[in-house]
Amino acid sequence: MPASKCIVLAERPTKDIDPARTFRQETREVGDPGEGEVLVKVMWLSLDPAMRGWLNDKRSYLPPVQIGETMRSGGLGVVAKAGEGVKLAVGDAVQCTPGWTEYAVLKAASCTKIILPPGTQVLDYLNTLGSPGMTAYFGLKDVGKLKAGEKLLVSGAAGAVGSLVCQLGVSMGAQVYAIAGQQEKCEWLEKELGVVKGLNYKAPDFRQQLKSIGYIDVYFDNVGGEILDMVLLQLNMHARIPFCGSISGYNGKPRPLQNYPNIIAMRATLQGFIVFDYAKQYEAARKELAEGLSSGAIKRKFHIVEGLEKCPEAVTMLFSGGNTGKLVVKVADVDETQARL
Amino acid sequence: MPASKCIVLAERPTKDIDPARTFRQETREVGDPGEGEVLVKVMWLSLDPAMRGWLNDKRSYLPPVQIGETMRSGGLGVVAKAGEGVKLAVGDAVQCTPGWTEYAVLKAASCTKIILPPGTQVLDYLNTLGSPGMTAYFGLKDVGKLKAGEKLLVSGAAGAVGSLVCQLGVSMGAQVYAIAGQQEKCEWLEKELGVVKGLNYKAPDFRQQLKSIGYIDVYFDNVGGEILDMVLLQLNMHARIPFCGSISGYNGKPRPLQNYPNIIAMRATLQGFIVFDYAKQYEAARKELAEGLSSGAIKRKFHIVEGLEKCPEAVTMLFSGGNTGKLVVKVADVDETQARL
């Protein structure tokens, strides 16, 4: 069995991730897959803001990653060896949660075989057809209950989830406003994704810009903190806030909210959600999103970093605003003779 | 026409209401009721925490009371004179919004004729059968979606809304925990209303007491602030927070929330609501609550203050914890020969 490079949690960060201290690289022997298991060779890893939360030793929707444990991570791989009683075959491409590693033994039941709809590519399974896509889809439709003609505001709009929320909002007939942290991101959101206006939260007149868009029906929030607090004063009656992430506070204490009593006056709803709860409805959503990709109606952008060892450094980009679009790490080239893609 | 004593807003408070500065008493001539109007002689006034919000000059669910304007207030009165085209008759008892005054000319359409179900009393129309009752009922059932066996926590539990929420919770088969600010209130909640435990938020070990009750499914919140922030760390999965009031912050800056990101991890919902939105469903709720009053299943307590001129002083009790149960002001004795009760 191959020896596998992997990156493990060395020390829990109290604030920002320090790539050199928070993680360390190791080489570990990977065992043979047992009954119901597969050995997966990792091709791609997905880096997501939620990872920061998994490093904290506290109660959440998933258990914390333990010190010395391989860092949890979604990814795509190829089945290199299949144990007893497994339907997957060697060479099958799968979506799975291998962690930051070259090889992983995983329960076959936790791996989803990738069957590419026409007009899509394998990486879409970490983005539009994967967790970010499902998060955007169910957050906006089920939690946000967006209706045509409403005003939608999206934070973290140039990220994987946000950029899809923007596009879904436009396609649903909403007036979409998008918050990002760079002028180029704002321009991309306006010109490529069709939002009414991109708002740069680092601009000195951001507060004024935000006020000028008027009352908001749906605020799809990825960041929490100060921006959420401002938006709380700008809610329309019966506004909905699908509360998807609170990135601004992941690396330390979240900035407190002062204006929350306005939630009462405006009969607004701040609703947290975790995409896993919608797993039974993924297939229908994936079908719809795949059609959008295939027709070109849905655009996506990848920010690709090469090499497993780059994971610790790359993940910090999600908090500094370094990426536009979905951040992924290429771990290995696919051997096309092996992978059934 | 009678000259009417009334209490008007003199100055907007920035923090606590100062009875002597915030309001002043005047005597005003009251005109004759015009077409579609009635002249109402006020018997009772309702004092509610929401009144503090009406004094602020900012966008909310009702326009602010203006300087020099009679203080807005719900109440009960008797029709003393009826204008043209009005179905109400002289002597009819009505629930209305007369303001802090002895007499008021009101639109007849804004007055509800009181027909007392058996086993109820006229004051119930300011409490269990009025806005507090409707607030408790729809907040708990429609917003909170409480189910049998769940854990319900109620803040402001000894108040008009809170004490009914506790009782409805018990009758729906929930485990009910109630927060109040005095030991006697806690004992009343336990012994009379049947909650599992009353928690005194002024007790030095309150935080520990709160922790000891475990994870909460529904938090019916009347107070916001520090207690809400503590509870955010103690939410069960898919917890609902019917956000009814934020009394702790009405007299100044609300204490900020720090722990709101937990709303995401727990897939919780913080939902503001205003009872007026349920007006079309009041009748059915009132019928159910009247049955509870009639059978003795629902208990109520009134804190009665006598005299219109006491309103400014009395309203401050709602923020200092001075009242147990529904706070009302008796403005005039009912002339039983006039009132059809």
XYZ file of C-alpha atoms in Angstrom:
682
model
C 0.000 0.000 0.000
C 1.199 3.492 -0.757
C 2.648 5.753 1.871
C 0.524 8.872 1.748
C 1.495 12.438 2.412
C -1.133 14.086 4.567
C -1.587 17.340 6.455
C -2.746 17.106 10.038
C -3.949 19.599 12.611
C -0.959 20.478 14.800
C -2.397 23.195 17.020
C -5.766 24.909 17.320
C -5.583 28.514 16.145
C -7.118 31.103 18.447
C -7.267 33.734 15.717
C -6.043 33.514 12.120
C -4.750 30.235 10.795
C -0.955 30.302 10.830
C -0.049 27.873 8.049
C 3.270 26.943 9.677
C 1.914 26.359 13.191
C -1.680 25.263 12.721
C -0.853 22.321 10.461
C 2.032 19.968 9.823
C 2.785 17.526 7.037
C 3.268 13.845 7.748
C 3.649 10.659 5.818
C 1.379 7.835 6.881
C 0.880 4.298 5.743
C -2.551 3.766 4.287
C -4.101 0.383 4.990
C -6.039 -1.867 2.663
C -9.735 -1.150 2.284
C -11.834 -3.474 4.433
C -15.333 -4.681 3.800
C -17.511 -1.853 2.495
C -14.507 0.407 2.049
C -12.521 1.838 -0.837
C -9.038 3.231 -1.203
C -9.295 6.561 -2.971
C -6.515 8.399 -4.760
C -7.211 12.089 -4.259
C -7.295 14.338 -7.336
C -8.818 17.572 -6.067
C -9.571 19.106 -2.696
C -12.114 21.766 -1.898
C -11.199 24.648 0.419
C -14.145 26.286 2.164
C -14.588 28.954 4.846
C -16.435 26.465 7.043
C -13.114 24.685 7.633
C -12.093 27.369 10.094
C -14.992 26.393 12.343
C -13.969 22.742 12.325
C -10.709 23.744 14.040
C -12.461 25.088 17.130
C -12.973 22.722 20.022
C -16.644 23.413 20.486
C -20.097 22.038 19.800
C -21.155 22.562 16.236
C -22.811 20.762 13.334
C -19.775 18.486 12.916
C -17.310 17.321 15.564
C -14.086 19.337 15.718
C -11.033 17.994 13.886
C -8.756 16.523 16.542
C -5.114 17.424 17.083
C -3.012 14.987 15.044
C -5.937 14.112 12.805
C -5.802 14.662 9.031
C -7.550 17.942 8.230
C -11.124 17.287 7.089
C -11.813 18.294 3.506
C -14.201 17.515 0.724
C -12.647 16.388 -2.518
C -12.701 14.346 -5.676
C -10.759 11.157 -6.234
C -10.486 7.912 -8.105
C -11.099 4.511 -6.585
C -7.694 2.786 -6.500
C -8.805 -0.351 -4.685
C -12.216 -1.631 -3.626
C -12.933 -3.782 -0.568
C -15.435 -6.598 -0.264
C -19.104 -5.872 -0.924
C -18.541 -2.555 -2.650
C -20.371 -1.514 -5.803
C -17.786 1.060 -6.814
C -15.106 -0.185 -9.187
C -11.443 0.669 -9.516
C -11.209 3.732 -11.735
C -14.556 5.222 -10.707
C -14.359 8.929 -9.999
C -16.000 9.842 -6.706
C -16.957 12.867 -4.668
C -15.961 12.238 -1.074
C -14.452 13.669 2.108
C -10.879 12.363 2.005
C -9.209 15.116 4.002
C -5.920 16.777 3.122
C -4.161 13.621 1.954
C -2.981 11.844 -1.158
C -4.771 8.597 -0.369
C -7.614 7.747 1.959
C -9.527 4.638 2.967
C -13.182 5.643 3.093
C -16.543 4.020 3.579
C -17.899 3.372 0.115
C -21.310 4.564 1.277
C -19.840 8.003 1.919
C -18.562 8.300 -1.653
C -20.786 9.496 -4.496
C -19.908 8.184 -7.944
C -19.548 11.069 -10.359
C -21.623 10.840 -13.495
C -21.051 13.959 -15.516
C -24.098 15.530 -17.103
C -23.352 16.917 -20.570
C -21.677 20.314 -20.541
C -20.262 19.875 -17.069
C -16.769 19.059 -15.843
C -15.531 17.012 -12.923
C -14.585 20.089 -10.874
C -18.209 21.220 -10.922
C -18.738 18.523 -8.299
C -16.819 20.666 -5.828
C -18.701 23.767 -6.840
C -22.015 24.238 -8.630
C -22.996 20.565 -8.350
C -21.403 20.082 -4.922
C -21.867 21.616 -1.484
C -21.475 25.254 -2.560
C -24.092 24.809 -5.255
C -26.519 23.049 -2.962
C -25.930 25.701 -0.287
C -26.732 28.514 -2.679
C -29.746 26.740 -4.140
C -31.517 25.716 -0.931
C -30.422 28.772 1.010
C -31.924 31.108 -1.526
C -35.028 29.157 -2.461
C -36.006 27.270 0.673
C -34.648 29.507 3.437
C -34.706 32.864 1.651
C -37.950 32.218 -0.240
C -36.877 34.767 -2.823
C -39.621 36.015 -5.120
C -39.404 37.783 -8.475
C -39.163 41.551 -8.144
C -37.682 41.436 -4.648
C -34.431 43.055 -3.661
C -31.684 40.535 -2.900
C -28.395 41.459 -1.256
C -25.539 38.928 -1.177
C -22.366 39.149 0.909
C -19.233 37.183 0.072
C -20.626 37.519 -3.426
C -17.460 36.688 -5.334
C -17.028 33.381 -3.507
C -18.254 29.970 -4.579
C -21.620 30.156 -2.820
C -22.163 33.890 -3.248
C -21.491 33.988 -6.963
C -24.043 31.263 -7.562
C -26.594 32.972 -5.287
C -26.185 36.108 -7.391
C -26.844 34.229 -10.604
C -29.812 32.312 -9.232
C -31.216 35.595 -7.926
C -30.897 37.239 -11.334
C -32.512 34.257 -13.036
C -35.395 34.368 -10.552
C -36.146 37.967 -11.483
C -34.817 39.674 -8.349
C -32.893 42.954 -8.221
C -29.535 41.663 -7.056
C -26.905 43.665 -5.180
C -23.577 42.024 -4.377
C -20.977 42.814 -1.734
C -17.308 41.939 -2.317
C -13.948 43.296 -1.194
C -12.270 44.380 -4.441
C -13.193 46.612 -7.335
C -12.352 43.881 -9.880
C -14.640 41.444 -8.086
C -17.436 44.017 -8.185
C -16.916 44.500 -11.895
C -16.959 40.762 -12.517
C -20.211 40.501 -10.580
C -21.783 43.296 -12.608
C -20.463 42.458 -16.061
C -20.316 38.687 -16.000
C -22.997 37.698 -13.507
C -25.472 40.471 -14.196
C -26.058 41.940 -10.728
C -27.430 45.486 -10.583
C -24.479 46.738 -8.578
C -21.386 45.379 -6.881
C -20.586 47.105 -3.579
C -16.983 47.143 -2.384
C -17.098 46.894 1.391
C -13.553 48.254 1.616
C -14.546 51.469 -0.163
C -14.691 54.510 2.168
C -18.261 55.261 1.100
C -19.523 51.698 1.479
C -22.056 52.637 4.161
C -23.525 55.293 1.878
C -23.558 52.926 -1.087
C -25.389 50.363 0.983
C -27.961 52.912 2.135
C -28.566 54.035 -1.402
C -29.936 50.659 -2.454
C -32.895 50.972 -0.059
C -34.761 48.294 1.824
C -33.799 44.682 1.368
C -36.148 41.717 1.099
C -33.598 38.924 1.237
C -30.055 39.209 2.591
C -28.059 36.081 1.814
C -25.350 36.416 4.420
C -22.006 34.701 4.281
C -20.049 37.048 6.511
C -21.970 38.195 9.624
C -20.351 40.971 11.665
C -20.456 44.664 10.893
C -22.099 44.328 7.484
C -24.907 42.205 8.910
C -25.377 44.811 11.624
C -25.715 47.567 9.018
C -28.155 45.527 6.964
C -30.337 44.915 10.032
C -31.254 48.623 9.858
C -32.186 48.315 6.215
C -34.595 45.420 6.243
C -37.864 45.540 4.439
C -40.989 44.251 6.176
C -40.958 40.453 6.383
C -37.333 40.315 5.233
C -35.557 36.972 5.291
C -31.893 36.460 6.105
C -30.629 33.030 5.086
C -27.709 32.929 7.486
C -25.170 30.822 5.669
C -21.863 31.850 7.160
C -20.212 34.347 9.441
C -16.794 34.440 7.806
C -15.880 37.848 9.256
C -15.779 36.300 12.713
C -14.304 32.885 12.021
C -10.785 33.932 12.976
C -11.579 35.473 16.307
C -14.462 37.018 18.145
C -17.328 37.842 15.839
C -18.172 41.558 15.749
C -21.259 41.920 17.902
C -24.694 42.817 16.582
C -26.313 45.945 17.929
C -29.305 46.445 15.671
C -31.033 43.096 16.150
C -34.180 44.570 17.778
C -35.093 45.794 14.299
C -35.760 42.154 13.470
C -38.897 42.479 15.579
C -40.180 45.729 14.102
C -39.666 44.445 10.559
C -41.042 40.948 11.329
C -37.818 39.648 9.827
C -36.350 36.160 10.024
C -32.702 35.321 10.587
C -32.403 31.639 9.808
C -29.296 29.530 10.051
C -29.010 26.488 7.832
C -26.610 23.692 7.025
C -26.745 22.253 3.562
C -26.534 18.614 4.699
C -30.128 18.877 5.877
C -31.213 19.037 2.234
C -29.316 15.914 1.114
C -32.471 14.138 0.006
C -33.259 16.935 -2.422
C -29.771 17.272 -3.904
C -30.489 15.246 -7.002
C -33.281 17.472 -8.297
C -31.275 20.608 -7.583
C -28.197 19.158 -9.258
C -30.209 18.375 -12.366
C -31.453 21.939 -12.599
C -28.021 23.433 -11.964
C -26.371 21.076 -14.478
C -28.764 22.343 -17.133
C -27.750 25.887 -16.281
C -24.069 24.990 -16.624
C -24.694 23.158 -19.858
C -26.606 26.041 -21.457
C -24.052 28.571 -20.246
C -26.670 30.358 -18.147
C -24.672 29.599 -15.005
C -21.067 30.735 -15.021
C -18.382 29.557 -12.654
C -14.844 30.500 -11.908
C -12.187 28.392 -10.228
C -9.178 29.551 -8.318
C -6.763 26.646 -8.643
C -3.787 26.064 -6.361
C -1.418 23.181 -7.187
C -0.037 20.748 -4.634
C -1.325 19.189 -1.435
C 1.360 20.967 0.565
C -0.162 24.320 -0.424
C -3.415 23.647 1.452
C -2.488 25.412 4.724
C -1.403 28.561 2.901
C -4.262 28.490 0.405
C -7.028 28.150 2.971
C -6.121 31.520 4.476
C -7.100 33.205 1.190
C -10.728 32.563 2.036
C -10.451 35.040 4.902
C -8.185 37.607 3.246
C -10.296 37.803 0.101
C -7.547 36.312 -2.053
C -9.751 34.140 -4.255
C -12.450 34.930 -6.788
C -14.714 31.965 -7.352
C -14.295 28.467 -6.047
C -10.955 27.714 -4.363
C -9.622 24.230 -5.075
C -6.312 22.419 -4.726
C -5.026 20.052 -7.359
C -3.421 17.102 -5.604
C -2.733 14.737 -8.480
C -3.142 14.530 -12.229
C -5.770 12.091 -13.242
C -4.448 9.072 -15.011
C -6.991 9.004 -17.794
C -6.311 5.362 -18.483
C -7.427 4.600 -14.935
C -10.198 7.085 -14.241
C -13.543 6.429 -15.815
C -14.511 9.995 -16.604
C -68.569 68.353 24.931
C -66.394 67.377 27.853
C -63.011 68.854 28.434
C -60.700 65.869 28.674
C -57.574 65.430 30.698
C -54.891 63.830 28.573
C -51.210 63.056 28.816
C -49.042 64.058 25.890
C -45.472 63.377 24.876
C -43.399 66.352 26.013
C -39.870 65.240 25.171
C -38.365 62.116 23.654
C -36.392 60.143 26.242
C -32.923 59.043 25.201
C -32.689 56.471 27.976
C -35.213 55.703 30.730
C -38.582 57.382 30.686
C -38.522 60.259 33.170
C -42.189 60.595 34.160
C -41.859 64.302 34.914
C -40.014 65.261 31.729
C -41.127 62.783 29.115
C -44.838 63.502 29.469
C -47.044 66.365 30.562
C -50.717 66.587 31.410
C -53.049 68.848 29.490
C -56.740 69.509 29.254
C -58.163 69.496 25.778
C -61.590 70.054 24.339
C -62.902 66.952 22.666
C -65.017 67.562 19.568
C -68.227 65.860 18.520
C -67.892 62.559 16.695
C -68.231 63.022 12.933
C -69.542 60.562 10.397
C -68.244 57.070 11.150
C -66.809 58.179 14.492
C -67.633 57.643 18.145
C -66.850 59.520 21.312
C -65.455 57.036 23.820
C -65.258 57.483 27.560
C -62.119 55.641 28.663
C -62.414 53.121 31.499
C -59.118 51.245 31.375
C -55.762 51.703 29.712
C -53.194 49.053 28.918
C -49.521 49.688 29.628
C -47.124 47.643 27.523
C -43.352 47.508 27.036
C -43.790 48.265 23.319
C -44.783 51.807 24.283
C -41.149 52.691 24.880
C -40.411 52.008 21.209
C -43.198 54.337 20.069
C -41.355 57.231 21.733
C -38.302 56.890 19.490
C -38.216 58.937 16.313
C -37.331 56.078 14.018
C -38.795 53.724 11.445
C -40.705 50.917 13.068
C -43.947 48.966 12.745
C -45.992 52.007 13.829
C -45.177 55.699 13.345
C -43.574 57.362 16.377
C -45.801 59.325 18.742
C -45.203 62.993 17.967
C -44.210 65.638 20.506
C -47.388 67.237 21.816
C -49.495 64.276 20.739
C -51.550 62.273 23.263
C -49.568 59.155 24.223
C -50.784 56.164 22.200
C -52.329 53.426 24.309
C -54.729 50.556 23.960
C -57.692 50.592 26.278
C -61.307 49.859 27.011
C -64.095 52.386 27.036
C -67.770 53.016 26.667
C -69.374 54.741 23.698
C -70.660 58.092 25.002
C -71.867 59.468 21.700
C -72.090 57.958 18.228
C -71.718 59.829 14.942
C -73.654 59.256 11.713
C -73.507 55.851 10.085
C -72.124 54.026 13.077
C -73.384 50.637 14.217
C -72.101 51.005 17.756
C -74.613 52.371 20.243
C -74.199 54.613 23.256
C -73.326 52.390 26.194
C -71.497 49.772 24.171
C -68.212 48.699 25.728
C -65.370 48.724 23.222
C -61.742 47.735 22.941
C -59.897 50.562 21.215
C -56.736 52.686 21.086
C -57.822 55.868 22.828
C -54.458 56.988 24.138
C -53.782 58.352 27.605
C -56.935 60.422 27.852
C -60.330 60.525 29.522
C -62.262 60.917 26.294
C -61.361 60.278 22.684
C -63.041 60.635 19.321
C -62.181 57.514 17.368
C -63.077 55.870 14.094
C -65.819 53.396 14.871
C -64.141 50.876 12.566
C -61.110 50.876 14.871
C -63.227 49.937 17.908
C -64.185 46.357 18.682
C -67.405 45.845 20.562
C -66.807 43.707 23.617
C -69.022 40.670 23.934
C -67.974 38.793 27.016
C -67.784 35.031 26.716
C -68.990 33.274 29.871
C -66.399 33.132 32.626
C -64.475 36.131 31.358
C -64.315 39.722 32.531
C -63.978 42.956 30.661
C -60.318 43.413 31.644
C -59.468 40.183 29.855
C -59.815 42.205 26.674
C -56.593 43.994 27.567
C -54.875 40.768 28.463
C -55.682 37.170 27.557
C -58.267 38.125 24.947
C -56.403 41.237 23.782
C -53.009 41.958 22.256
C -50.943 40.175 24.945
C -53.037 37.036 24.543
C -52.848 37.090 20.778
C -49.097 37.752 20.956
C -48.514 34.757 23.203
C -50.772 32.492 21.182
C -49.456 33.192 17.682
C -45.888 33.714 18.813
C -45.757 30.321 20.448
C -47.808 28.319 17.965
C -47.202 29.943 14.614
C -43.713 31.398 15.027
C -42.337 29.053 17.693
C -44.028 25.929 16.315
C -43.788 24.362 19.774
C -44.335 20.612 19.915
C -45.183 18.352 22.836
C -42.110 17.135 24.705
C -39.928 20.031 23.616
C -38.080 22.326 25.987
C -39.522 25.835 26.092
C -37.770 28.757 27.743
C -39.656 32.016 28.305
C -38.165 35.373 29.287
C -40.207 38.162 30.836
C -42.221 35.212 32.082
C -44.117 37.020 34.830
C -45.438 39.635 32.426
C -48.704 39.612 30.528
C -47.401 37.874 27.431
C -44.840 35.686 29.187
C -47.199 34.289 31.790
C -49.631 33.197 29.103
C -46.847 31.693 27.002
C -45.831 29.622 30.028
C -49.351 28.312 30.497
C -49.887 27.562 26.818
C -46.548 25.771 26.804
C -47.511 23.625 29.769
C -50.883 22.801 28.198
C -49.153 21.811 24.946
C -47.026 19.269 26.792
C -43.713 21.094 26.734
C -41.144 21.250 29.541
C -41.395 24.906 30.419
C -38.669 27.006 32.058
C -39.406 30.609 32.936
C -37.107 33.575 33.537
C -38.168 36.425 35.817
C -36.444 38.962 38.038
C -37.741 38.154 41.528
C -37.928 35.081 43.699
C -41.668 35.606 44.330
C -42.323 35.779 40.603
C -40.435 32.535 40.124
C -42.478 30.880 42.844
C -45.723 32.128 41.300
C -44.636 30.722 37.935
C -43.820 27.360 39.455
C -46.724 26.989 41.869
C -49.537 28.717 40.036
C -48.638 28.333 36.382
C -46.960 24.938 36.551
C -43.593 25.602 34.947
C -40.810 23.145 35.719
C -38.573 25.849 37.128
C -38.517 29.605 37.477
C -35.069 31.145 36.983
C -34.271 34.449 38.666
C -31.991 36.340 36.294
C -30.836 38.559 39.148
C -29.560 35.568 41.123
C -25.744 35.346 41.232
C -25.835 31.791 39.892
C -28.277 32.532 37.057
C -25.807 31.553 34.341
C -25.270 28.187 36.011
C -28.991 27.667 36.517
C -29.577 28.400 32.863
C -26.872 25.968 31.786
C -28.316 23.253 33.973
C -31.562 23.117 32.012
C -29.740 21.947 28.882
C -30.520 22.594 25.241
C -33.572 24.612 24.344
C -35.974 23.948 21.482
C -38.031 27.119 21.669
C -36.960 30.351 23.347
C -39.845 32.807 23.523
C -37.908 36.005 23.984
C -39.333 39.210 25.385
C -36.094 40.799 26.547
C -33.193 40.407 24.088
C -29.767 41.495 25.363
C -27.474 39.480 27.574
C -29.934 36.682 28.283
C -30.606 36.156 24.577
C -26.853 36.046 24.023
C -26.467 33.327 26.675
C -29.325 31.322 25.237
C -27.771 31.439 21.753
C -25.071 29.118 23.111
C -27.658 26.727 24.429
C -29.831 26.121 21.387
C -30.891 22.697 20.356
C -30.713 21.732 16.693
C -33.444 23.484 14.702
C -34.323 25.697 17.647
C -36.845 28.475 17.093
C -36.729 31.863 18.784
C -39.995 33.760 18.473
C -38.539 37.226 18.960
C -41.352 39.129 20.601
C -39.611 41.945 22.423
C -36.245 43.276 23.430
C -37.253 45.027 26.636
C -33.735 44.996 28.089
C -32.654 47.443 25.405
C -35.704 49.661 25.059
C -34.310 52.337 27.336
C -30.961 52.744 25.678
C -28.566 50.844 23.508
C -29.430 47.171 23.375
C -26.681 44.929 24.745
C -24.962 43.507 21.679
C -25.128 39.879 20.656
C -21.862 37.995 20.392
C -22.937 34.410 19.972
C -25.147 34.745 16.905
C -22.935 32.546 14.668
C -24.282 29.608 16.672
C -27.588 30.225 14.889
C -25.924 28.759 11.807
C -24.420 25.685 13.425
C -27.690 24.840 15.151
C -29.830 25.678 12.083
C -31.825 27.906 14.369
C -34.361 30.579 13.470
C -34.661 33.976 15.121
C -37.957 35.367 13.922
C -39.425 38.728 14.760
C -43.171 39.121 14.688
C -45.848 41.719 15.333
C -49.207 40.491 16.508
C -51.223 42.763 14.179
C -50.230 40.512 11.295
C -52.474 37.821 12.753
C -55.587 39.999 13.072
C -57.625 37.808 10.756
C -57.088 34.830 13.030
C -57.821 36.584 16.329
C -61.372 35.346 16.595
C -60.506 31.668 16.634
C -57.679 32.223 19.107
C -59.894 34.329 21.350
C -62.506 31.587 21.432
C -59.934 29.018 22.513
C -58.427 31.301 25.149
C -61.851 32.289 26.483
C -62.592 28.619 27.061
C -59.376 28.339 29.016
C -60.311 31.318 31.167
C -63.799 30.010 31.685
C -62.623 26.560 32.796
C -59.942 28.021 35.015
C -57.198 26.338 33.005
C -55.748 29.742 32.143
C -54.916 31.984 35.065
C -54.285 35.698 34.885
C -53.083 38.354 37.211
C -53.610 42.091 36.936
C -51.498 44.817 38.393
C -53.935 47.710 38.691
C -52.921 51.340 39.051
C -55.644 53.923 39.625
C -55.841 57.261 37.850
C -54.932 58.541 34.402
C -52.309 60.837 35.912
C -50.389 57.769 37.149
C -49.657 56.515 33.619
C -46.192 58.097 33.226
C -44.993 56.699 36.539
C -46.647 53.314 36.066
C -45.223 52.628 32.621
C -41.686 52.667 34.030
C -42.539 49.580 36.110
C -42.454 47.520 32.932
C -38.709 48.114 32.718
C -37.847 47.934 36.409
C -39.748 44.678 36.914
C -42.304 46.318 39.211
C -45.364 44.469 37.958
C -46.393 40.837 38.043
C -48.988 40.099 35.407
C -50.805 42.528 33.179
C -50.308 46.202 34.049
C -53.434 48.318 33.596
C -54.600 51.763 34.646
C -58.119 52.421 35.804
C -59.209 55.758 34.386
C -62.890 55.832 35.325
C -65.475 53.765 37.091
C -67.984 52.299 34.751
C -71.410 53.659 35.155
C -73.234 50.352 35.055
C -76.451 52.039 34.100
C -74.732 53.270 30.942
C -72.388 50.475 29.985
C -73.906 47.411 28.409
C -71.707 44.843 30.012
